XYZ file of C-alpha atoms in Angstrom:
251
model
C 129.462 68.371 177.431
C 131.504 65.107 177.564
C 132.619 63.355 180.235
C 136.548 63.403 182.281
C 136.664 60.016 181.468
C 136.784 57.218 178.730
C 133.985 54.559 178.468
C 134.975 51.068 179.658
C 135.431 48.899 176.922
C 132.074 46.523 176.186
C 131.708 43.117 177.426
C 131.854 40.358 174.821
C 128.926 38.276 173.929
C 129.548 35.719 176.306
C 129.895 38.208 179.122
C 126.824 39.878 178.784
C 124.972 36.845 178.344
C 126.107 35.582 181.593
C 124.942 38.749 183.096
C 121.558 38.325 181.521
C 121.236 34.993 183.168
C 122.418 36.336 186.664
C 120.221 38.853 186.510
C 117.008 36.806 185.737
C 118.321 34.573 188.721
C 118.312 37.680 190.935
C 114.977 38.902 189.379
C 113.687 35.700 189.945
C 115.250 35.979 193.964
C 113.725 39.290 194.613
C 110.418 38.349 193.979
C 110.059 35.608 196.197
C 112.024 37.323 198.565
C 109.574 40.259 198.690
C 106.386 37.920 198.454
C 106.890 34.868 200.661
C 110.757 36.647 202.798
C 114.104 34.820 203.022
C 113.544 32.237 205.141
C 110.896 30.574 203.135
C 112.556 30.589 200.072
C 114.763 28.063 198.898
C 117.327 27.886 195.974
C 115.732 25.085 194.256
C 112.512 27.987 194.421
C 114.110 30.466 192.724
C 115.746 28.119 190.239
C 112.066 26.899 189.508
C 110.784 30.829 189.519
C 113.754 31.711 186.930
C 113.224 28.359 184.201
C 116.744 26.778 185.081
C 117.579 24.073 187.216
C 119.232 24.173 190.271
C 122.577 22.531 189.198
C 122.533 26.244 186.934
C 121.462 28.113 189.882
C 124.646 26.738 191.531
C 126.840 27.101 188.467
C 126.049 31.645 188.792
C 125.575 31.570 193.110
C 126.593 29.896 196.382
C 123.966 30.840 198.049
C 120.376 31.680 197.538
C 121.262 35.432 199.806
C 124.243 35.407 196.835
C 121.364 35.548 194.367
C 120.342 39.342 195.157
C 123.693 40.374 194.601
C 123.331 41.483 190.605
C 119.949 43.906 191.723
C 122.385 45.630 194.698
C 125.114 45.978 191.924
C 123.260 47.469 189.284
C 122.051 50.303 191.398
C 125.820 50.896 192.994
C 127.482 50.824 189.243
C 124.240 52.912 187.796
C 125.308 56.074 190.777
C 129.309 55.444 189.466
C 129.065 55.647 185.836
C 126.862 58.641 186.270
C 129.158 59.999 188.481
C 131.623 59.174 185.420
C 129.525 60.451 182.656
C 129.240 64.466 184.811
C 130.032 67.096 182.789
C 133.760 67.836 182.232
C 133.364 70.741 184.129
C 131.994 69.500 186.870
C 133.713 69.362 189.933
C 133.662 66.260 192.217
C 130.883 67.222 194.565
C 128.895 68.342 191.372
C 129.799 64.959 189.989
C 128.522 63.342 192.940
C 125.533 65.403 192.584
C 124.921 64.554 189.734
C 125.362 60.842 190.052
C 122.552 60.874 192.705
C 119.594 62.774 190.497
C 120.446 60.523 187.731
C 120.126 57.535 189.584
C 118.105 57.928 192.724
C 115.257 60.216 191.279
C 112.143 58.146 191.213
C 111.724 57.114 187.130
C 115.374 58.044 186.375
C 117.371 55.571 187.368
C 114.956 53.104 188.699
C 110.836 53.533 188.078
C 109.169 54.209 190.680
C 106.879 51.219 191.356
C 110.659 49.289 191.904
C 111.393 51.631 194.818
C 108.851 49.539 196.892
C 111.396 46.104 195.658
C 114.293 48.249 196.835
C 112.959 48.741 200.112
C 112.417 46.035 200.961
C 115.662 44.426 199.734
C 117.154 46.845 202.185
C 115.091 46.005 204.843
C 115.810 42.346 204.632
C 119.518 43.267 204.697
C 119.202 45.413 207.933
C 117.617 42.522 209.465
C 119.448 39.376 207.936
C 123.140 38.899 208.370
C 124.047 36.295 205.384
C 122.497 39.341 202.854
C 123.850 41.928 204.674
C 127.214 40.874 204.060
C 126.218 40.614 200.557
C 124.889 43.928 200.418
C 128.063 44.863 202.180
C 130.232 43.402 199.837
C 128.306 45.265 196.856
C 128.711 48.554 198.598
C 132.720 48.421 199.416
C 133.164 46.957 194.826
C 131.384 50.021 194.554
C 133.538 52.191 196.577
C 136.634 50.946 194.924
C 134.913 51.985 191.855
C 134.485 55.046 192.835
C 137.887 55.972 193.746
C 139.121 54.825 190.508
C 135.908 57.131 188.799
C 137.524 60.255 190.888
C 140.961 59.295 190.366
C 140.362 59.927 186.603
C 138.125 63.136 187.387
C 141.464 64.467 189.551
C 143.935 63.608 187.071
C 142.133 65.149 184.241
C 141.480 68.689 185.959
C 145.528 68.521 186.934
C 145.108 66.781 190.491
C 146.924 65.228 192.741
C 148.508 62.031 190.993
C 149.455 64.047 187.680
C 152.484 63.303 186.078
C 154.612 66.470 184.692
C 156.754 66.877 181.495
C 159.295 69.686 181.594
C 157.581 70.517 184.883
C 154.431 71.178 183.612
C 151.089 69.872 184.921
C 149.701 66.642 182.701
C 146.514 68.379 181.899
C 145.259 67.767 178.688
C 145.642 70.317 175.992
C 148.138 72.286 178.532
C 150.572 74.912 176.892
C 154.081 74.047 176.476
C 153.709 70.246 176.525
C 156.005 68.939 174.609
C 154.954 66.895 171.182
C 155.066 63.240 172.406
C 153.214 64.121 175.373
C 150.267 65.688 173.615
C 150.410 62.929 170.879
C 147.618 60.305 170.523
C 145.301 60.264 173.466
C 145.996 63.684 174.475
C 145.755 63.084 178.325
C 148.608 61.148 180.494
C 146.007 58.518 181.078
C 144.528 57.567 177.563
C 148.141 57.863 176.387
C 149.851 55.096 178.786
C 146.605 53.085 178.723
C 147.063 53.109 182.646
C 144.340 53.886 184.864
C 145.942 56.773 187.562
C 146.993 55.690 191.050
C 144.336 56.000 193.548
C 145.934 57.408 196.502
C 145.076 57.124 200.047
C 143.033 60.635 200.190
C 140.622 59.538 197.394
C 140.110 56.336 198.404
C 139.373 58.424 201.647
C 136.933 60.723 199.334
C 135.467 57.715 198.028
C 134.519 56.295 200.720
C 133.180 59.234 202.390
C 130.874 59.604 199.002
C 130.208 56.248 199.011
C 128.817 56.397 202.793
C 126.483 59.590 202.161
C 124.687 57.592 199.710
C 124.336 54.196 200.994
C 123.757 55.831 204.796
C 120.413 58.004 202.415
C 119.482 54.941 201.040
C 119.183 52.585 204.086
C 117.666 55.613 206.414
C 115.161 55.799 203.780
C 114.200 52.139 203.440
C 113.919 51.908 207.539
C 111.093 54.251 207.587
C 107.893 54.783 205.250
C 108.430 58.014 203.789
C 107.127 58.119 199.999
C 110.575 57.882 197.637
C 109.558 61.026 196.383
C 110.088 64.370 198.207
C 112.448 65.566 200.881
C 112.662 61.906 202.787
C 113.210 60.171 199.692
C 116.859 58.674 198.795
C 117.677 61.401 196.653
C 117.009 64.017 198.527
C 118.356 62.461 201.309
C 121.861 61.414 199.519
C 122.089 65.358 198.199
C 121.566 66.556 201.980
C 124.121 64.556 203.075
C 126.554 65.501 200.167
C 125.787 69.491 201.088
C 126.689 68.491 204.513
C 130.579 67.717 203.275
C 130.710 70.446 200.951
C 133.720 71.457 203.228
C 134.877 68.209 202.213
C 138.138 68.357 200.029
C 137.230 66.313 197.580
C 139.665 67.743 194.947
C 142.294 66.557 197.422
């Protein structure tokens, strides 16, 4: 079953090998973040610990807190684009659902001996405010993702935010479109080439998502339960999405 919405377009070669490079930096910054903790670790460390020097290290970060940042991404854009990739029948809270077993199921998303990295990544967050704002600012460029993921999923099923032509509902394949409408692209939104507008309830819905998961994830990593079984993230993130099931996230 294919997804409600289109694959972003692939980096180019010099994209991708800048993200290579910021993510052996933040490779490199885990590790001696978990071994010897933030305070003891310098930039010019993790510059050694990743082969560069630390004129390079400056050229990708700020800061050596900065140098996490790639690790806390991958994770957030991992849950969105399988949120993305659902089933096209999915609804949103099955979407969600799905998102979270894909990516927060120990040897899915992330094996399982990495958990242990993640924990304490989210530990040193809790407890350190210069990488708490970066893990904060990692979680709300997720968010926005997010609402732009479920924008997509809405406008697709015939949503809120769904043009009409002759009065009739934008959905793709609907009867009695009329012939330019259901031209190339099919759907209103691979037609205009615009992504649809994410309005002020779905950014609500997105955010609201986006909390049930990071709120599993951080309860998790302040305690020692094993990150498999029912205090593990994912089971943790799907409790707290059954808990909203009233939610409307079709909107």
């Amino acid at each position: 079953m294919s997804s409600t919405t289109p694959t972003p377009p692939s980096p180019s070669l010099t994209e991708r090998r800048k993200a290579e490079t910021r993510m052996e930096i933040a490779r490199a910054a885990a590790g001696l973040f978990v071994r010897h903790g933030l305070r003891a670790t310098r930039a010019e460390d993790i510059a050694q610990a990743a082969g560069i020097a630390p004129r390079t290290f400056y050229r990708y970060f700020a800061t050596k807190e900065e140098a996490v940042a790639p690790l806390y991404a991958a994770g957030s854009q991992r849950w969105v684009e399988a949120v993305r990739a659902a089933p096209a029948d999915a609804g949103v809270l099955r979407a969600l659902e799905h998102g979270v077993r894909r990516t927060l199921t120990p040897g899915v998303g992330v094996s399982a001996s990495s958990w242990e990295w993640v924990r304490t990544l989210l530990r040193l967050a809790e407890a350190t405010p210069s990488l708490r704002r970066v893990w904060a600012e990692v979680c709300q460029a997720s968010e926005r993702l997010l609402g732009e993921v479920l924008a997509q999923r809405v406008t697709r099923a015939g949503g809120p935010g769904v043009p009409a032509v002759a009065g009739v509902p934008a959905v793709a394949g609907a009867p009695g479109r009329d012939a330019d409408a259901q031209g190339e692209g099919g759907d209103n939104v691979a037609a205009t080439g615009e992504p649809p507008a994410i309005t002020p309830e779905l950014r609500f819905a997105a955010a609201v998502a986006s909390a049930a998961v990071r709120a599993a994830l951080e309860a998790w990593a302040a305690g020692d339960e094993p990150v498999e079984g029912p205090g593990g993230p994912a089971e943790l993130a799907l409790r707290n999405l059954r808990a909203l099931r009233d939610f409307p996230w079709g909107l």
